[in-house]
Every structure is written in C-alpha cells, then in structure tokens.
Amino acid sequence: MLKDKVEKLLNEAFEERPDIFLIDFKMGAGNEIKVIIDGDDGVKLSDCMFFSRAVEHNLDREEYDFSIEVLSAGASSPLSSPRQFVKNIGRDVQITDREKRTETGLLKKADKEEVTITWKAREPKPIGKGKVTVEKEWTLSYEDVKQAKVVIKFN
C-alpha cells in the first residue's frame, strides 16, 4: 500500500520534471525507500531534494514510518535506459552483450531501439605483410546489451 502511494507521488513529480527520469526504485525492509534518478542534463542536489520532498511531504508520518533516499546515477553506474545512452553520445563506453562479447568504443548513435559504438583496431593487411588500422562499428539492440558503462578517463 505504501509502495503504491510512493509510486503515484513519484509519477506526479516526474510529470512535473520531464527532464529527469527514473533509473531504479526499491522499497526495502522497514519501509526504506531508495530512488535513483538521472537527467538529460545531469542531476543536481536540488533535483534529488525535489523528488525526496515530493514523496516525504505528501506522506503522513503518523500513518507510515519510512525513510527515503534519492540518489543520482553515479558516473560508474551501468547505463540502463535508452535516455542514458542518448545523453552520453560522444563519450567512450564499454558494452558487454548477452554472448559475453565486450567492446569499448565511442558511443556514436543511440535511439529508442539500438545503440552503435565505433573504435579503431589494428588488423592484418588483406594483401602483404603488416597491419592496417580500420574503423570497426557495432550496433546492437538494448535487449542484447547485458551491461554498458561510460569509460572514465583521467588525463
């Protein structure tokens, strides 16, 4: 019953803030509410506070004993939503598919159905000795993605 109320309050808050989207929502033991959000332009502390208050200020503490935690999807968190892929176009990502193939490359394209990455690889020349650099491309549907995350580089 509490979970339904929280979901309704979160849905209302997401309607008010369409730039923010839900990544995960869990209700734990002791009515511990955990909400993970992301945004098309990132997430600020004020965004987390907005969603926390949207729930907390509309539930009666006399009726429910609960705690709420609203977090942003971290930099090392896996990408799980097409909107997260779209917002990270132009960044390096590592993708593992259901067949356990893993590639790292530039996130070139992402839409509602699939994602495309590109990378450079050294391969033997078709004729003669030596190697040549070729550009590889991999397109796969979201249902074939087992895990994907942004590759963080430190210069």
PDB file of C-alpha atoms in Angstrom:
ATOM      1  CA  MET A   1       0.000   0.000   0.000  1.00  0.00           C
ATOM      2  CA  LEU A   2       2.814   2.437   0.871  1.00  0.00           C
ATOM      3  CA  LYS A   3       4.700   1.384  -2.259  1.00  0.00           C
ATOM      4  CA  ASP A   4       1.676   2.278  -4.424  1.00  0.00           C
ATOM      5  CA  LYS A   5       1.412   5.712  -2.802  1.00  0.00           C
ATOM      6  CA  VAL A   6       5.130   6.369  -3.290  1.00  0.00           C
ATOM      7  CA  GLU A   7       4.945   5.288  -6.960  1.00  0.00           C
ATOM      8  CA  LYS A   8       1.984   7.638  -7.521  1.00  0.00           C
ATOM      9  CA  LEU A   9       3.814  10.559  -5.880  1.00  0.00           C
ATOM     10  CA  LEU A  10       6.971   9.860  -7.898  1.00  0.00           C
ATOM     11  CA  ASN A  11       4.991   9.670 -11.150  1.00  0.00           C
ATOM     12  CA  GLU A  12       3.434  13.060 -10.386  1.00  0.00           C
ATOM     13  CA  ALA A  13       6.885  14.512  -9.685  1.00  0.00           C
ATOM     14  CA  PHE A  14       8.280  13.074 -12.946  1.00  0.00           C
ATOM     15  CA  GLU A  15       5.373  14.645 -14.851  1.00  0.00           C
ATOM     16  CA  GLU A  16       6.356  17.984 -13.329  1.00  0.00           C
ATOM     17  CA  ARG A  17      10.044  17.420 -14.194  1.00  0.00           C
ATOM     18  CA  PRO A  18      10.199  15.649 -17.597  1.00  0.00           C
ATOM     19  CA  ASP A  19      13.962  16.352 -17.848  1.00  0.00           C
ATOM     20  CA  ILE A  20      14.563  13.852 -15.028  1.00  0.00           C
ATOM     21  CA  PHE A  21      13.886  10.122 -15.347  1.00  0.00           C
ATOM     22  CA  LEU A  22      13.753   7.100 -13.077  1.00  0.00           C
ATOM     23  CA  ILE A  23      16.592   4.587 -13.092  1.00  0.00           C
ATOM     24  CA  ASP A  24      15.575   2.460 -10.100  1.00  0.00           C
ATOM     25  CA  PHE A  25      13.024   2.417  -7.297  1.00  0.00           C
ATOM     26  CA  LYS A  26      13.112  -0.004  -4.357  1.00  0.00           C
ATOM     27  CA  MET A  27      11.235  -0.437  -1.124  1.00  0.00           C
ATOM     28  CA  GLY A  28      13.310  -2.219   1.494  1.00  0.00           C
ATOM     29  CA  ALA A  29      12.619  -3.684   4.892  1.00  0.00           C
ATOM     30  CA  GLY A  30      11.315  -1.136   7.372  1.00  0.00           C
ATOM     31  CA  ASN A  31       9.852   0.990   4.561  1.00  0.00           C
ATOM     32  CA  GLU A  32      13.257   2.155   3.349  1.00  0.00           C
ATOM     33  CA  ILE A  33      12.593   3.953   0.070  1.00  0.00           C
ATOM     34  CA  LYS A  34      15.501   4.210  -2.389  1.00  0.00           C
ATOM     35  CA  VAL A  35      15.091   6.152  -5.634  1.00  0.00           C
ATOM     36  CA  ILE A  36      17.832   6.525  -8.261  1.00  0.00           C
ATOM     37  CA  ILE A  37      17.318   9.215 -10.884  1.00  0.00           C
ATOM     38  CA  ASP A  38      19.164  10.622 -13.881  1.00  0.00           C
ATOM     39  CA  GLY A  39      18.573  13.646 -16.052  1.00  0.00           C
ATOM     40  CA  ASP A  40      19.015  14.652 -19.657  1.00  0.00           C
ATOM     41  CA  ASP A  41      21.425  17.353 -18.419  1.00  0.00           C
ATOM     42  CA  GLY A  42      22.659  15.547 -15.312  1.00  0.00           C
ATOM     43  CA  VAL A  43      21.269  15.684 -11.778  1.00  0.00           C
ATOM     44  CA  LYS A  44      21.849  18.393  -9.188  1.00  0.00           C
ATOM     45  CA  LEU A  45      21.401  18.169  -5.439  1.00  0.00           C
ATOM     46  CA  SER A  46      18.286  20.346  -5.792  1.00  0.00           C
ATOM     47  CA  ASP A  47      16.782  17.712  -8.152  1.00  0.00           C
ATOM     48  CA  CYS A  48      17.278  14.982  -5.546  1.00  0.00           C
ATOM     49  CA  MET A  49      15.727  17.250  -2.898  1.00  0.00           C
ATOM     50  CA  PHE A  50      12.745  17.962  -5.171  1.00  0.00           C
ATOM     51  CA  PHE A  51      11.919  14.239  -5.536  1.00  0.00           C
ATOM     52  CA  SER A  52      12.582  13.495  -1.877  1.00  0.00           C
ATOM     53  CA  ARG A  53      10.228  16.266  -0.804  1.00  0.00           C
ATOM     54  CA  ALA A  54       7.611  15.260  -3.386  1.00  0.00           C
ATOM     55  CA  VAL A  55       7.302  11.975  -1.513  1.00  0.00           C
ATOM     56  CA  GLU A  56       8.132  12.949   2.055  1.00  0.00           C
ATOM     57  CA  HIS A  57       5.853  15.986   2.265  1.00  0.00           C
ATOM     58  CA  ASN A  58       2.864  14.026   0.944  1.00  0.00           C
ATOM     59  CA  LEU A  59       3.017  11.043   3.284  1.00  0.00           C
ATOM     60  CA  ASP A  60       1.689  11.108   6.831  1.00  0.00           C
ATOM     61  CA  ARG A  61       4.447  10.203   9.309  1.00  0.00           C
ATOM     62  CA  GLU A  62       1.721   9.258  11.795  1.00  0.00           C
ATOM     63  CA  GLU A  63       0.476   6.614   9.364  1.00  0.00           C
ATOM     64  CA  TYR A  64       3.817   5.415   7.940  1.00  0.00           C
ATOM     65  CA  ASP A  65       7.260   5.065   9.434  1.00  0.00           C
ATOM     66  CA  PHE A  66       9.671   5.376   6.486  1.00  0.00           C
ATOM     67  CA  SER A  67      12.997   6.692   5.316  1.00  0.00           C
ATOM     68  CA  ILE A  68      13.730   7.993   1.835  1.00  0.00           C
ATOM     69  CA  GLU A  69      16.965   8.285  -0.091  1.00  0.00           C
ATOM     70  CA  VAL A  70      17.087   9.902  -3.545  1.00  0.00           C
ATOM     71  CA  LEU A  71      20.358   9.458  -5.442  1.00  0.00           C
ATOM     72  CA  SER A  72      21.680  10.326  -8.857  1.00  0.00           C
ATOM     73  CA  ALA A  73      23.048   7.572 -11.054  1.00  0.00           C
ATOM     74  CA  GLY A  74      26.781   7.719 -10.415  1.00  0.00           C
ATOM     75  CA  ALA A  75      29.471   8.109 -13.049  1.00  0.00           C
ATOM     76  CA  SER A  76      30.416   4.454 -12.674  1.00  0.00           C
ATOM     77  CA  SER A  77      26.805   3.205 -12.672  1.00  0.00           C
ATOM     78  CA  PRO A  78      25.784   0.992 -15.589  1.00  0.00           C
ATOM     79  CA  LEU A  79      23.680   2.567 -18.326  1.00  0.00           C
ATOM     80  CA  SER A  80      20.222   1.034 -18.169  1.00  0.00           C
ATOM     81  CA  SER A  81      17.873   3.377 -20.020  1.00  0.00           C
ATOM     82  CA  PRO A  82      17.845   4.482 -23.672  1.00  0.00           C
ATOM     83  CA  ARG A  83      17.773   8.085 -22.401  1.00  0.00           C
ATOM     84  CA  GLN A  84      21.078   7.467 -20.610  1.00  0.00           C
ATOM     85  CA  PHE A  85      22.642   6.209 -23.839  1.00  0.00           C
ATOM     86  CA  VAL A  86      21.353   9.251 -25.767  1.00  0.00           C
ATOM     87  CA  LYS A  87      22.739  11.667 -23.190  1.00  0.00           C
ATOM     88  CA  ASN A  88      26.179  10.004 -23.427  1.00  0.00           C
ATOM     89  CA  ILE A  89      26.565  10.131 -27.233  1.00  0.00           C
ATOM     90  CA  GLY A  90      30.132  11.210 -27.998  1.00  0.00           C
ATOM     91  CA  ARG A  91      31.611   9.546 -24.916  1.00  0.00           C
ATOM     92  CA  ASP A  92      33.575   6.295 -24.688  1.00  0.00           C
ATOM     93  CA  VAL A  93      31.541   3.351 -23.400  1.00  0.00           C
ATOM     94  CA  GLN A  94      32.201  -0.297 -22.697  1.00  0.00           C
ATOM     95  CA  ILE A  95      29.422  -2.665 -23.731  1.00  0.00           C
ATOM     96  CA  THR A  96      29.050  -6.364 -22.997  1.00  0.00           C
ATOM     97  CA  ASP A  97      26.353  -8.289 -24.836  1.00  0.00           C
ATOM     98  CA  ARG A  98      24.455 -11.431 -23.832  1.00  0.00           C
ATOM     99  CA  GLU A  99      27.025 -13.578 -25.731  1.00  0.00           C
ATOM    100  CA  LYS A 100      29.757 -12.105 -23.453  1.00  0.00           C
ATOM    101  CA  ARG A 101      31.369 -10.083 -26.255  1.00  0.00           C
ATOM    102  CA  THR A 102      32.859  -6.892 -24.824  1.00  0.00           C
ATOM    103  CA  GLU A 103      33.932  -3.858 -26.825  1.00  0.00           C
ATOM    104  CA  THR A 104      34.972  -0.351 -25.871  1.00  0.00           C
ATOM    105  CA  GLY A 105      34.362   2.498 -28.270  1.00  0.00           C
ATOM    106  CA  LEU A 106      32.835   5.868 -28.986  1.00  0.00           C
ATOM    107  CA  LEU A 107      29.067   5.956 -28.497  1.00  0.00           C
ATOM    108  CA  LYS A 108      28.162   7.121 -31.983  1.00  0.00           C
ATOM    109  CA  LYS A 109      24.383   6.666 -32.069  1.00  0.00           C
ATOM    110  CA  ALA A 110      21.554   5.778 -29.712  1.00  0.00           C
ATOM    111  CA  ASP A 111      17.812   5.796 -30.266  1.00  0.00           C
ATOM    112  CA  LYS A 112      14.822   4.006 -28.763  1.00  0.00           C
ATOM    113  CA  GLU A 113      15.730   0.593 -30.231  1.00  0.00           C
ATOM    114  CA  GLU A 114      19.510   0.285 -30.542  1.00  0.00           C
ATOM    115  CA  VAL A 115      22.951   1.652 -29.826  1.00  0.00           C
ATOM    116  CA  THR A 116      26.061   1.947 -32.047  1.00  0.00           C
ATOM    117  CA  ILE A 117      29.696   2.256 -30.999  1.00  0.00           C
ATOM    118  CA  THR A 118      32.810   2.695 -33.135  1.00  0.00           C
ATOM    119  CA  TRP A 119      36.503   2.102 -32.454  1.00  0.00           C
ATOM    120  CA  LYS A 120      39.794   1.705 -34.281  1.00  0.00           C
ATOM    121  CA  ALA A 121      41.542  -1.666 -34.477  1.00  0.00           C
ATOM    122  CA  ARG A 122      44.771  -2.977 -35.989  1.00  0.00           C
ATOM    123  CA  GLU A 123      44.240  -5.879 -38.389  1.00  0.00           C
ATOM    124  CA  PRO A 124      46.477  -7.774 -40.801  1.00  0.00           C
ATOM    125  CA  LYS A 125      46.616  -6.270 -44.284  1.00  0.00           C
ATOM    126  CA  PRO A 126      44.405  -8.111 -46.804  1.00  0.00           C
ATOM    127  CA  ILE A 127      47.444  -8.454 -49.078  1.00  0.00           C
ATOM    128  CA  GLY A 128      51.047  -8.498 -47.950  1.00  0.00           C
ATOM    129  CA  LYS A 129      52.666  -8.260 -44.550  1.00  0.00           C
ATOM    130  CA  GLY A 130      51.964  -5.829 -41.753  1.00  0.00           C
ATOM    131  CA  LYS A 131      48.865  -4.349 -40.224  1.00  0.00           C
ATOM    132  CA  VAL A 132      46.443  -1.605 -41.101  1.00  0.00           C
ATOM    133  CA  THR A 133      44.171   0.494 -38.848  1.00  0.00           C
ATOM    134  CA  VAL A 134      40.492   0.008 -39.585  1.00  0.00           C
ATOM    135  CA  GLU A 135      37.377   1.533 -38.056  1.00  0.00           C
ATOM    136  CA  LYS A 136      35.012  -1.007 -36.538  1.00  0.00           C
ATOM    137  CA  GLU A 137      31.329  -0.479 -35.793  1.00  0.00           C
ATOM    138  CA  TRP A 138      28.968  -2.472 -33.582  1.00  0.00           C
ATOM    139  CA  THR A 139      25.213  -1.925 -33.470  1.00  0.00           C
ATOM    140  CA  LEU A 140      23.033  -3.876 -31.107  1.00  0.00           C
ATOM    141  CA  SER A 141      19.546  -3.643 -29.653  1.00  0.00           C
ATOM    142  CA  TYR A 142      19.082  -2.733 -26.000  1.00  0.00           C
ATOM    143  CA  GLU A 143      17.706  -6.196 -25.263  1.00  0.00           C
ATOM    144  CA  ASP A 144      21.075  -7.656 -26.352  1.00  0.00           C
ATOM    145  CA  VAL A 145      23.038  -5.358 -24.013  1.00  0.00           C
ATOM    146  CA  LYS A 146      23.966  -7.181 -20.826  1.00  0.00           C
ATOM    147  CA  GLN A 147      25.960  -4.289 -19.363  1.00  0.00           C
ATOM    148  CA  ALA A 148      27.132  -0.874 -20.528  1.00  0.00           C
ATOM    149  CA  LYS A 149      29.023   1.847 -18.756  1.00  0.00           C
ATOM    150  CA  VAL A 150      30.784   5.077 -19.535  1.00  0.00           C
ATOM    151  CA  VAL A 151      34.582   4.749 -19.581  1.00  0.00           C
ATOM    152  CA  ILE A 152      36.029   7.415 -17.330  1.00  0.00           C
ATOM    153  CA  LYS A 153      39.394   8.759 -18.462  1.00  0.00           C
ATOM    154  CA  PHE A 154      41.837  10.682 -16.306  1.00  0.00           C
ATOM    155  CA  ASN A 155      44.332  12.866 -18.152  1.00  0.00           C
TER     156      ASN A 155
END
